[in-house]
Short mmCIF file of N, CA and C in Angstrom, two decimals:
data_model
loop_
_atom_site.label_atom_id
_atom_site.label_comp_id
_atom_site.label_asym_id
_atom_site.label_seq_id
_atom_site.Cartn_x
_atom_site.Cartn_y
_atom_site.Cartn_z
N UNK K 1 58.64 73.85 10.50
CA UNK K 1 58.23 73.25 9.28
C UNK K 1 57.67 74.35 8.38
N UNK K 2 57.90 74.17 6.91
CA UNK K 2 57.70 75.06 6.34
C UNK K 2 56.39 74.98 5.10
N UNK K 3 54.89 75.39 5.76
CA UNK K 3 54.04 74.91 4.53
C UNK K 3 53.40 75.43 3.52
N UNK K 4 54.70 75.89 2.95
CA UNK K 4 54.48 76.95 1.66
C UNK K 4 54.98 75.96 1.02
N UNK K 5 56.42 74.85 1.15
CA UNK K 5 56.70 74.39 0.33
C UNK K 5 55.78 72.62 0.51
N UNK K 6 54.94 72.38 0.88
CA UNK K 6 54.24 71.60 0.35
C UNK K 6 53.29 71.50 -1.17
N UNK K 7 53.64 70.38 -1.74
CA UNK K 7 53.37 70.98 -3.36
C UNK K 7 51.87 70.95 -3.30
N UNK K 8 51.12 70.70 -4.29
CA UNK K 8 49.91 70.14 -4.52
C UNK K 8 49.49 68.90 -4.73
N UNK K 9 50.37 67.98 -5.16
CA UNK K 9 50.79 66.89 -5.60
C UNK K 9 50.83 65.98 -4.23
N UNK K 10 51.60 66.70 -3.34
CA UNK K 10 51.81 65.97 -1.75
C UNK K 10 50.35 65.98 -0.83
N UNK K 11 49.76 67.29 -1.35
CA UNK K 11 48.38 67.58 -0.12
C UNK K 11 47.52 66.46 -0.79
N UNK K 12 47.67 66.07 -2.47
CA UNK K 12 46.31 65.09 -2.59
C UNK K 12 46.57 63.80 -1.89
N UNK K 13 47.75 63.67 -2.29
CA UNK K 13 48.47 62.29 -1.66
C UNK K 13 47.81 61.80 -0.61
N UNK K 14 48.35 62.98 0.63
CA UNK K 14 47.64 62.89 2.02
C UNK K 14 46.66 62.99 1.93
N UNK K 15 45.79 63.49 1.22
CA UNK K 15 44.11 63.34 1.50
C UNK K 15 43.55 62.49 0.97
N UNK K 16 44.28 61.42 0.11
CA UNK K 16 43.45 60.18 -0.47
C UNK K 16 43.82 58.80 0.83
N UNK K 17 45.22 59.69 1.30
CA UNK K 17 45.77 58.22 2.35
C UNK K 17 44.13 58.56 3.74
N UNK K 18 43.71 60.00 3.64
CA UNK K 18 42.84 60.15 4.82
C UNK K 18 41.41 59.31 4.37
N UNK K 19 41.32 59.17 3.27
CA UNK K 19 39.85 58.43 2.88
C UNK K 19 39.47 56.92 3.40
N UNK K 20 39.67 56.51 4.08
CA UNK K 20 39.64 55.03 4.24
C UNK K 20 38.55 54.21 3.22
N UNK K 21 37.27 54.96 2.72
CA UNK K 21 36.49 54.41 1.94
C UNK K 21 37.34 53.54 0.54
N UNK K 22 38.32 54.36 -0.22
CA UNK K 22 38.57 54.55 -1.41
C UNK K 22 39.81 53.30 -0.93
N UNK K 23 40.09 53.09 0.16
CA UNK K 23 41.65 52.36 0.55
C UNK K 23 41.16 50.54 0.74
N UNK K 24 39.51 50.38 1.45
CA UNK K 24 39.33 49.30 1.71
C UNK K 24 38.44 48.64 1.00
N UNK K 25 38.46 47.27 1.10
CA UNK K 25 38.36 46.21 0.02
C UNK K 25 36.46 45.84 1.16
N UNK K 26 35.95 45.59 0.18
CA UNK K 26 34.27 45.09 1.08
C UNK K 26 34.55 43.85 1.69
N UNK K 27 33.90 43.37 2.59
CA UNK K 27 33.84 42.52 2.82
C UNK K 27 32.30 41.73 3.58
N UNK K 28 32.50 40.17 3.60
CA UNK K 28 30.93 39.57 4.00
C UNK K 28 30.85 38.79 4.92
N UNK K 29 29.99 38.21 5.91
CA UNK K 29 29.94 37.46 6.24
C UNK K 29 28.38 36.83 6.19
N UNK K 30 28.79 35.27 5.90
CA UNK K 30 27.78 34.55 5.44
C UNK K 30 27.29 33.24 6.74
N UNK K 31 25.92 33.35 7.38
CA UNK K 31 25.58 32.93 8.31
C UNK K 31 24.67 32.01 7.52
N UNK K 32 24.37 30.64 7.91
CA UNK K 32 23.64 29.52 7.55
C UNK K 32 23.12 29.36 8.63
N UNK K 33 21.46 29.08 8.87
CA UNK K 33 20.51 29.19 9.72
C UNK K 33 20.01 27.44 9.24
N UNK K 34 20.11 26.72 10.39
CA UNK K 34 19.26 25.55 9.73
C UNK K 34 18.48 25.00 11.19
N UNK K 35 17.29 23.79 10.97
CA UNK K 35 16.31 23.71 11.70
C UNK K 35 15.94 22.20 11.16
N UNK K 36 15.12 21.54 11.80
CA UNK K 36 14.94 20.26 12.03
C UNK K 36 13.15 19.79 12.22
N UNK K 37 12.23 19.52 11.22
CA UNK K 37 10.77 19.24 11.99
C UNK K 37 11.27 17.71 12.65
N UNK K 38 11.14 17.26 13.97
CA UNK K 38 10.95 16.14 14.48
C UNK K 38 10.08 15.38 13.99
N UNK K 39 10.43 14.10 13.31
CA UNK K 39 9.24 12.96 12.96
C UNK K 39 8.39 12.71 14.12
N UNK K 40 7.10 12.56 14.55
CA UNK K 40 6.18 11.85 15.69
C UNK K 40 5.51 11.30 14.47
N UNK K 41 5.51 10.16 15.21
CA UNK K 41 4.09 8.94 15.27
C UNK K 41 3.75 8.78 16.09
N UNK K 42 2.30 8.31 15.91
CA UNK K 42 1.33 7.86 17.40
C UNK K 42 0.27 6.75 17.24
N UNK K 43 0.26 6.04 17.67
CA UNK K 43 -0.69 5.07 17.70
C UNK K 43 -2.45 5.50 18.27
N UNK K 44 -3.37 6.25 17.84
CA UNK K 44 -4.44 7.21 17.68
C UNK K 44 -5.52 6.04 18.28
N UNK K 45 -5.15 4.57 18.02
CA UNK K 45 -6.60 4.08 18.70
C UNK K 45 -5.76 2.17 18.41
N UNK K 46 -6.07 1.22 19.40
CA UNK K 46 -6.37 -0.02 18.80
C UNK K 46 -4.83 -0.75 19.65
N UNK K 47 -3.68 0.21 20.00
CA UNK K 47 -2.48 -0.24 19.86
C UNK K 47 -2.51 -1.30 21.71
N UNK K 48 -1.98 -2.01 21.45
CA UNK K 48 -1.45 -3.34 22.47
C UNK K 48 -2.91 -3.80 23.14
N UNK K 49 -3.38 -4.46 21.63
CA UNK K 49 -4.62 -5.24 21.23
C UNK K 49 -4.76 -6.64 22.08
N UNK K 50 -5.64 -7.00 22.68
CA UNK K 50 -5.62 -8.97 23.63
C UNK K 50 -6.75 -8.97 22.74
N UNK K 51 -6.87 -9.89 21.35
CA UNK K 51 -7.98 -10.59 20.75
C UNK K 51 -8.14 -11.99 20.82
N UNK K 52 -9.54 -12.02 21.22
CA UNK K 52 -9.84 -13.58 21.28
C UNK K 52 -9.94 -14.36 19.94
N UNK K 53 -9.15 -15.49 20.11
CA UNK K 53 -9.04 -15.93 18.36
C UNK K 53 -10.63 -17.13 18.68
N UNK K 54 -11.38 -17.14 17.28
CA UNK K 54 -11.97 -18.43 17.11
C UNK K 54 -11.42 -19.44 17.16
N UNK K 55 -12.17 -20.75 17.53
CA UNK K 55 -11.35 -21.65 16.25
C UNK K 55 -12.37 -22.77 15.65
N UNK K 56 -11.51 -23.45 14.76
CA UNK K 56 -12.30 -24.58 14.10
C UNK K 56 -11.74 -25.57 13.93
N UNK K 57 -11.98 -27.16 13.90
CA UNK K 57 -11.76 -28.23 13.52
C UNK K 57 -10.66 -28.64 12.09
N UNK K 58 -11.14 -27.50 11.50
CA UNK K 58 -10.30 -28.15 10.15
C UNK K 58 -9.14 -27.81 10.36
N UNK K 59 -8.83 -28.25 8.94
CA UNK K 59 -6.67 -27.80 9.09
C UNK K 59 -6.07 -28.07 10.01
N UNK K 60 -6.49 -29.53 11.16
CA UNK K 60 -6.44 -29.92 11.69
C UNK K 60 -6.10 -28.94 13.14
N UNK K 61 -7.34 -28.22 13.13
CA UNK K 61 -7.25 -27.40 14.37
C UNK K 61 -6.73 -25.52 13.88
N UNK K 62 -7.71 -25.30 13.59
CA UNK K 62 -7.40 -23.38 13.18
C UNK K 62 -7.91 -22.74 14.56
N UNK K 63 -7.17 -21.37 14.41
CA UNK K 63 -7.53 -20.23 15.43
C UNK K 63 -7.64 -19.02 14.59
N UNK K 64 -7.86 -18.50 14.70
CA UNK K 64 -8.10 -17.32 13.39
C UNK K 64 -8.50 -16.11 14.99
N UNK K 65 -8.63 -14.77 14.14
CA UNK K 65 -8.28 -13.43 14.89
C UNK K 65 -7.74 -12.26 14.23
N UNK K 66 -8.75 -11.29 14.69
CA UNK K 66 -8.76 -10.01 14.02
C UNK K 66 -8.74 -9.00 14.63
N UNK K 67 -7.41 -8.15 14.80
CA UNK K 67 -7.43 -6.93 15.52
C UNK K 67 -8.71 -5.87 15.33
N UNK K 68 -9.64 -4.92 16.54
CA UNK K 68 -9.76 -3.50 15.71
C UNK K 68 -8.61 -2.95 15.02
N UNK K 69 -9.19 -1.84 14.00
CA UNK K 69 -8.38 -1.01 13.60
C UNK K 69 -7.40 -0.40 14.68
N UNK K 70 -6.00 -0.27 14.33
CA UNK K 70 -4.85 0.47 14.46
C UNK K 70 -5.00 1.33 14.19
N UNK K 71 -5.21 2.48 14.66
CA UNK K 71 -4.74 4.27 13.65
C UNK K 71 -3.35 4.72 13.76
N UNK K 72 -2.89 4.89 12.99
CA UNK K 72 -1.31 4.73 12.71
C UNK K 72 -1.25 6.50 12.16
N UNK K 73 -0.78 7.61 12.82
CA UNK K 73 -1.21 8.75 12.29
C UNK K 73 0.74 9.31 12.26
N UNK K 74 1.11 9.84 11.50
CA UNK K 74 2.54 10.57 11.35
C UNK K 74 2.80 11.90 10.62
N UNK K 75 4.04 12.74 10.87
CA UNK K 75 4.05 13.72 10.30
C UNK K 75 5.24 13.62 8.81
N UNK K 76 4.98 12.76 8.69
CA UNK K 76 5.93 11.86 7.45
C UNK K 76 5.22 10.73 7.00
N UNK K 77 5.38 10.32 5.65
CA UNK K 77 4.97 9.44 4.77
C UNK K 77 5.92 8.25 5.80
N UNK K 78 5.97 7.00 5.94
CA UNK K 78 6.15 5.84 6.85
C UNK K 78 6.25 4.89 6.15
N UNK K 79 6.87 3.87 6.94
CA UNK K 79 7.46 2.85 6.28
C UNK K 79 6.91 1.42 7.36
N UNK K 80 6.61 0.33 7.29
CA UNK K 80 6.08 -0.87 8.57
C UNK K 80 6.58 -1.76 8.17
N UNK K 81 6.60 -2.43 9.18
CA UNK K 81 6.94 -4.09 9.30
C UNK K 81 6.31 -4.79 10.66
N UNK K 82 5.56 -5.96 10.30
CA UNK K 82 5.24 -6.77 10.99
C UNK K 82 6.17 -7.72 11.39
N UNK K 83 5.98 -8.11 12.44
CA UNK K 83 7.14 -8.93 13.17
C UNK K 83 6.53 -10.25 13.43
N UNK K 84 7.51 -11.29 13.81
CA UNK K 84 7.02 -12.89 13.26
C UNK K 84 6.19 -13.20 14.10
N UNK K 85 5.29 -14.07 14.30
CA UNK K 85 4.64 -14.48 15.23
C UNK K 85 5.45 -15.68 15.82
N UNK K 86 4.86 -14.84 17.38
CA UNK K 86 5.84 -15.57 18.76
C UNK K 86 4.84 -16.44 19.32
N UNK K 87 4.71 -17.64 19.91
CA UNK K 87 3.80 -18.34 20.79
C UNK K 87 4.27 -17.78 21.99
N UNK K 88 3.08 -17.43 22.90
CA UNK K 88 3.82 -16.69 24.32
C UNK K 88 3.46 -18.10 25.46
N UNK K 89 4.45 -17.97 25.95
CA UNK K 89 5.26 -19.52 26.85
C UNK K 89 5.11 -20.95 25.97
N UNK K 90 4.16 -21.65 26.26
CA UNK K 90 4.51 -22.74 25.91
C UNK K 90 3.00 -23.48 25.42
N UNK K 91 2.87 -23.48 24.36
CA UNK K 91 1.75 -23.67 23.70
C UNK K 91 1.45 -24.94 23.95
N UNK K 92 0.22 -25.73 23.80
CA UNK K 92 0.35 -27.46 23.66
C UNK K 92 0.87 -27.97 22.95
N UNK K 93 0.67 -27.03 21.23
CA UNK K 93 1.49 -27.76 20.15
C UNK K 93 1.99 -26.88 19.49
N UNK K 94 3.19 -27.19 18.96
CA UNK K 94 3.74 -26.53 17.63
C UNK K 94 2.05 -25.99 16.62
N UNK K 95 2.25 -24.77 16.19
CA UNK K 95 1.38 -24.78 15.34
C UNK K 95 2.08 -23.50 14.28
N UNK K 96 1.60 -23.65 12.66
CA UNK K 96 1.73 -22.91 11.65
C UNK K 96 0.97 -21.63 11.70
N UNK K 97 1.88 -20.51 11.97
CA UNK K 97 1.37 -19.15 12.27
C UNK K 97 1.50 -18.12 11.27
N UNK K 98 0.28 -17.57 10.30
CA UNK K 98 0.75 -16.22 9.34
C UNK K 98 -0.56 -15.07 9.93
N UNK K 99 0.27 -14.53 9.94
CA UNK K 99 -0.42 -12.72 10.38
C UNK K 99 -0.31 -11.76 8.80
N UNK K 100 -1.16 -11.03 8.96
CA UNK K 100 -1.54 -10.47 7.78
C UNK K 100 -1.85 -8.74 8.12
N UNK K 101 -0.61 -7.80 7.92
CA UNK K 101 -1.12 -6.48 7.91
C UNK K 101 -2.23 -6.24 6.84
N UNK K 102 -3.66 -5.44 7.42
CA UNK K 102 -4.17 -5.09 6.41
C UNK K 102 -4.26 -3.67 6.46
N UNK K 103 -4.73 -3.11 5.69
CA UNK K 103 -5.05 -2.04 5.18
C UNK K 103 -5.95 -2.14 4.43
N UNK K 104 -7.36 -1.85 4.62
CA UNK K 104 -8.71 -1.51 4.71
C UNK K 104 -8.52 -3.14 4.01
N UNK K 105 -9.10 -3.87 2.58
CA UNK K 105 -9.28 -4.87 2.10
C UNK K 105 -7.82 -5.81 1.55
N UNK K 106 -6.62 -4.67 1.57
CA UNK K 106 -5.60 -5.17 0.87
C UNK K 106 -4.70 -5.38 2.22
N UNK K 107 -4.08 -6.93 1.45
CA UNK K 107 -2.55 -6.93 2.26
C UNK K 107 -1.75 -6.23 2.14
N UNK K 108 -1.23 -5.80 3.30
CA UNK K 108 0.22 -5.08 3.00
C UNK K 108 1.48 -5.46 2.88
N UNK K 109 1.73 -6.64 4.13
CA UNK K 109 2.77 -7.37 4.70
C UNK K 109 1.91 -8.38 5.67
N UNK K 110 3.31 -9.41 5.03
CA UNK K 110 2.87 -10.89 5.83
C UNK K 110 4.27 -11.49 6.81
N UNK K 111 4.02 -12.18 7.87
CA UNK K 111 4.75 -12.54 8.71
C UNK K 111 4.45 -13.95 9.52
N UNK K 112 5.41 -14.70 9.46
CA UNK K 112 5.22 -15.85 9.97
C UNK K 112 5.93 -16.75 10.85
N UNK K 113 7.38 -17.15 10.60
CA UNK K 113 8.17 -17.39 11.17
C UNK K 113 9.12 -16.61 10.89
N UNK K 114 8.93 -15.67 10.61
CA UNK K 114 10.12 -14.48 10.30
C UNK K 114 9.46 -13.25 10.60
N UNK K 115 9.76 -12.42 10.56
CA UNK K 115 9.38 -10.66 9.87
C UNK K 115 9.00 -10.72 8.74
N UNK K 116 8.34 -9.71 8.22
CA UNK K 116 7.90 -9.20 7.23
C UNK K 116 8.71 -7.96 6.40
N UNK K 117 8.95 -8.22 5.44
CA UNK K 117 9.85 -7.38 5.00
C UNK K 117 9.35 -5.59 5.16
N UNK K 118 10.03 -4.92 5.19
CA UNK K 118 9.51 -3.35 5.23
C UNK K 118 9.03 -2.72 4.33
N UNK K 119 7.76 -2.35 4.24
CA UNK K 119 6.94 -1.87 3.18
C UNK K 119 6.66 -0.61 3.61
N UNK K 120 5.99 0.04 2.70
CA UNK K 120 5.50 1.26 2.67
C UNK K 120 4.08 1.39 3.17
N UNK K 121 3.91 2.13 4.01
CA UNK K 121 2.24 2.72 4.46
C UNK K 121 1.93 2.77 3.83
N UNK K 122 1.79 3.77 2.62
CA UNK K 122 0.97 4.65 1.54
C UNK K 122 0.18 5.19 2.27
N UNK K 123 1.00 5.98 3.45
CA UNK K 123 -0.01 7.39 4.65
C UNK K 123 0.55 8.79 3.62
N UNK K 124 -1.05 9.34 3.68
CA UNK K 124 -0.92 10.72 4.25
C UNK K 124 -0.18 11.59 5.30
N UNK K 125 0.52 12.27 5.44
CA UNK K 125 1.39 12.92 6.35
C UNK K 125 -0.14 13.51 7.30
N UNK K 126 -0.16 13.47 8.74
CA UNK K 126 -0.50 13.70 9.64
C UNK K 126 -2.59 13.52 9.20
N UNK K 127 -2.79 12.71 8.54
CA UNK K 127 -3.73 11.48 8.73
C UNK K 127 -3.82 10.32 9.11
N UNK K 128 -4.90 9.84 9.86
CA UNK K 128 -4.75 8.84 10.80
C UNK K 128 -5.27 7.51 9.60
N UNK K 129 -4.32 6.55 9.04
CA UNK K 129 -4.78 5.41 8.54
C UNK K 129 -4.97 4.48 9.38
N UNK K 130 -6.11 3.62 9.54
CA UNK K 130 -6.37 2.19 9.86
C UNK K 130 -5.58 1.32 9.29
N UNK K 131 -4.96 0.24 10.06
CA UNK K 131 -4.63 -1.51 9.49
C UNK K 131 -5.47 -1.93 10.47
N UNK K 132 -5.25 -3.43 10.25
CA UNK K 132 -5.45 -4.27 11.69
C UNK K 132 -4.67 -5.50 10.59
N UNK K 133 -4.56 -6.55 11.83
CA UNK K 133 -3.45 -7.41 11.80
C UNK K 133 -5.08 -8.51 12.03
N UNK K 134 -4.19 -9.60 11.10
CA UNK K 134 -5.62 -10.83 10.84
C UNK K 134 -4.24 -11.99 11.23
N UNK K 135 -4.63 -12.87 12.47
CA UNK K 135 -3.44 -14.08 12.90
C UNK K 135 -4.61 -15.55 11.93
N UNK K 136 -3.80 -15.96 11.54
CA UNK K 136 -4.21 -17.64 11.35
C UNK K 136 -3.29 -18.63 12.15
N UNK K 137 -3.70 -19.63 12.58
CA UNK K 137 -2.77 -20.43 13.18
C UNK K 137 -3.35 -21.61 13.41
N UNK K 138 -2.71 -22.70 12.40
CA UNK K 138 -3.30 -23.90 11.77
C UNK K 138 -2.24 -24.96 13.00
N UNK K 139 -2.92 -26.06 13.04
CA UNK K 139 -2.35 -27.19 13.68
C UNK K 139 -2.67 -27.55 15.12
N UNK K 140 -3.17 -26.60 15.89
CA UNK K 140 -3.92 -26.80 17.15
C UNK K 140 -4.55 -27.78 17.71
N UNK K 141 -4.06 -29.16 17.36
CA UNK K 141 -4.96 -29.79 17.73
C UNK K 141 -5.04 -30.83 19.00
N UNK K 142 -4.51 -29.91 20.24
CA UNK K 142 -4.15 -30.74 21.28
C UNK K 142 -5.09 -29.39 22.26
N UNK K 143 -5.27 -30.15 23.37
CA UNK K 143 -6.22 -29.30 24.04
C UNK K 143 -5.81 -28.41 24.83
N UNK K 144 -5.77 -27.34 25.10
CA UNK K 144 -5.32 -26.33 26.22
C UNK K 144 -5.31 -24.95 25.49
N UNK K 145 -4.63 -24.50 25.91
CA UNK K 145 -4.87 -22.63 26.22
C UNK K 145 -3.06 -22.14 25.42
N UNK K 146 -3.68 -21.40 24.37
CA UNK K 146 -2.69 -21.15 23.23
C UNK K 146 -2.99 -19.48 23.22
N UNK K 147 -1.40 -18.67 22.83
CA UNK K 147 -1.63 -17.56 22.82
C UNK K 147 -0.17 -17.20 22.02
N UNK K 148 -0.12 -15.73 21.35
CA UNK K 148 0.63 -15.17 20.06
C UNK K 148 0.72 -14.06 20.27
N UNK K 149 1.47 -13.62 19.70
CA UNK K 149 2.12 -12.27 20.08
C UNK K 149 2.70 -11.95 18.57
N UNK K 150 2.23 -10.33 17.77
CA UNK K 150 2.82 -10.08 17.11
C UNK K 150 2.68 -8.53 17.23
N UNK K 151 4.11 -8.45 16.73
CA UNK K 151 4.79 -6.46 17.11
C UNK K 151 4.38 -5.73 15.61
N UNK K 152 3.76 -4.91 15.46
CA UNK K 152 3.41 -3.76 14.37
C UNK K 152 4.89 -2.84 14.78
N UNK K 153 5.40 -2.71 13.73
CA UNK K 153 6.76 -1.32 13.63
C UNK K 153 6.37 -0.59 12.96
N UNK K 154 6.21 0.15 13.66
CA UNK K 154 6.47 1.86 12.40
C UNK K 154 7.75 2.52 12.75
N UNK K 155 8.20 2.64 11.38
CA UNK K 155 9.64 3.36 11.27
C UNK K 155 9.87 4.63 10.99
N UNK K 156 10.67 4.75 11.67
CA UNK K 156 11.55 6.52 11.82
C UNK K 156 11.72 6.91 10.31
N UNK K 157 11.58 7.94 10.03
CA UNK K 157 12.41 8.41 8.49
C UNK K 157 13.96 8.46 8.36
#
């Protein structure tokens, strides 16, 4: 081979094909990092309450009953529903049952022969709010041993 007759023209040639910098195009790669806080709730004081109801004569036979406070504490603003009131086995009589979520003086949600529609806490994220649940239950007026059952929900986000 003869390299006298290589021109000047040919040696740049080859030395731009040797650059790989000047030949290749950039390139990226793009990584997405993602993560999850788990919702907890906790029931902090009060939860799977046995209250003794009063009662009285009128309204032809009342029972009335007032949970302690519930502390209802989450790491998310929350959403509740009270659930209907159940007679547990077999009462003496049919009787008219409304439960009353409270929150400190105000109702929140009411429930009776149904659920209570789903309302809003109005919690603080990871402060513990009080309710308690107030039962009335009118019509009692046969003698024996009567008892109710109602479910507090707190909901997932």
């Amino acid at each position: 081979m003869n390299f006298k007759r290589l021109s000047l023209v040919a040696l740049q040639a080859i030395g731009l094909g040797l650059m790989p910098a000047a030949a290749l195009a950039d390139i990226t790669d793009t990584t997405t990092f993602t993560g999850t806080i788990p919702g907890a709730c906790f029931y902090s004081s009060g939860a799977s309450q046995t209250v003794a109801m009063s009662y009285s004569a009128s309204g032809s036979g009342t029972f009335t009953g007032t949970t302690g406070n519930i502390g209802i504490s989450c790491n998310y603003v929350t959403s509740v529903t009270l659930g209907e009131v159940t007679a547990n086995g077999s009462n003496p009589v049919t009787t008219v049952n409304t439960a009353l979520l409270k929150k400190g003086a105000s109702t929140i949600a009411t429930s009776g022969a149904e659920a209570s529609a789903t309302v809003s806490l109005a919690n603080t994220a990871n402060v513990i709010d009080n309710v308690t649940i107030e039962l009335s239950s009118t019509g009692a007026n046969v003698v024996g041993d009567y008892s109710y059952t109602v479910v507090l929900t707190t909901l997932s986000t």
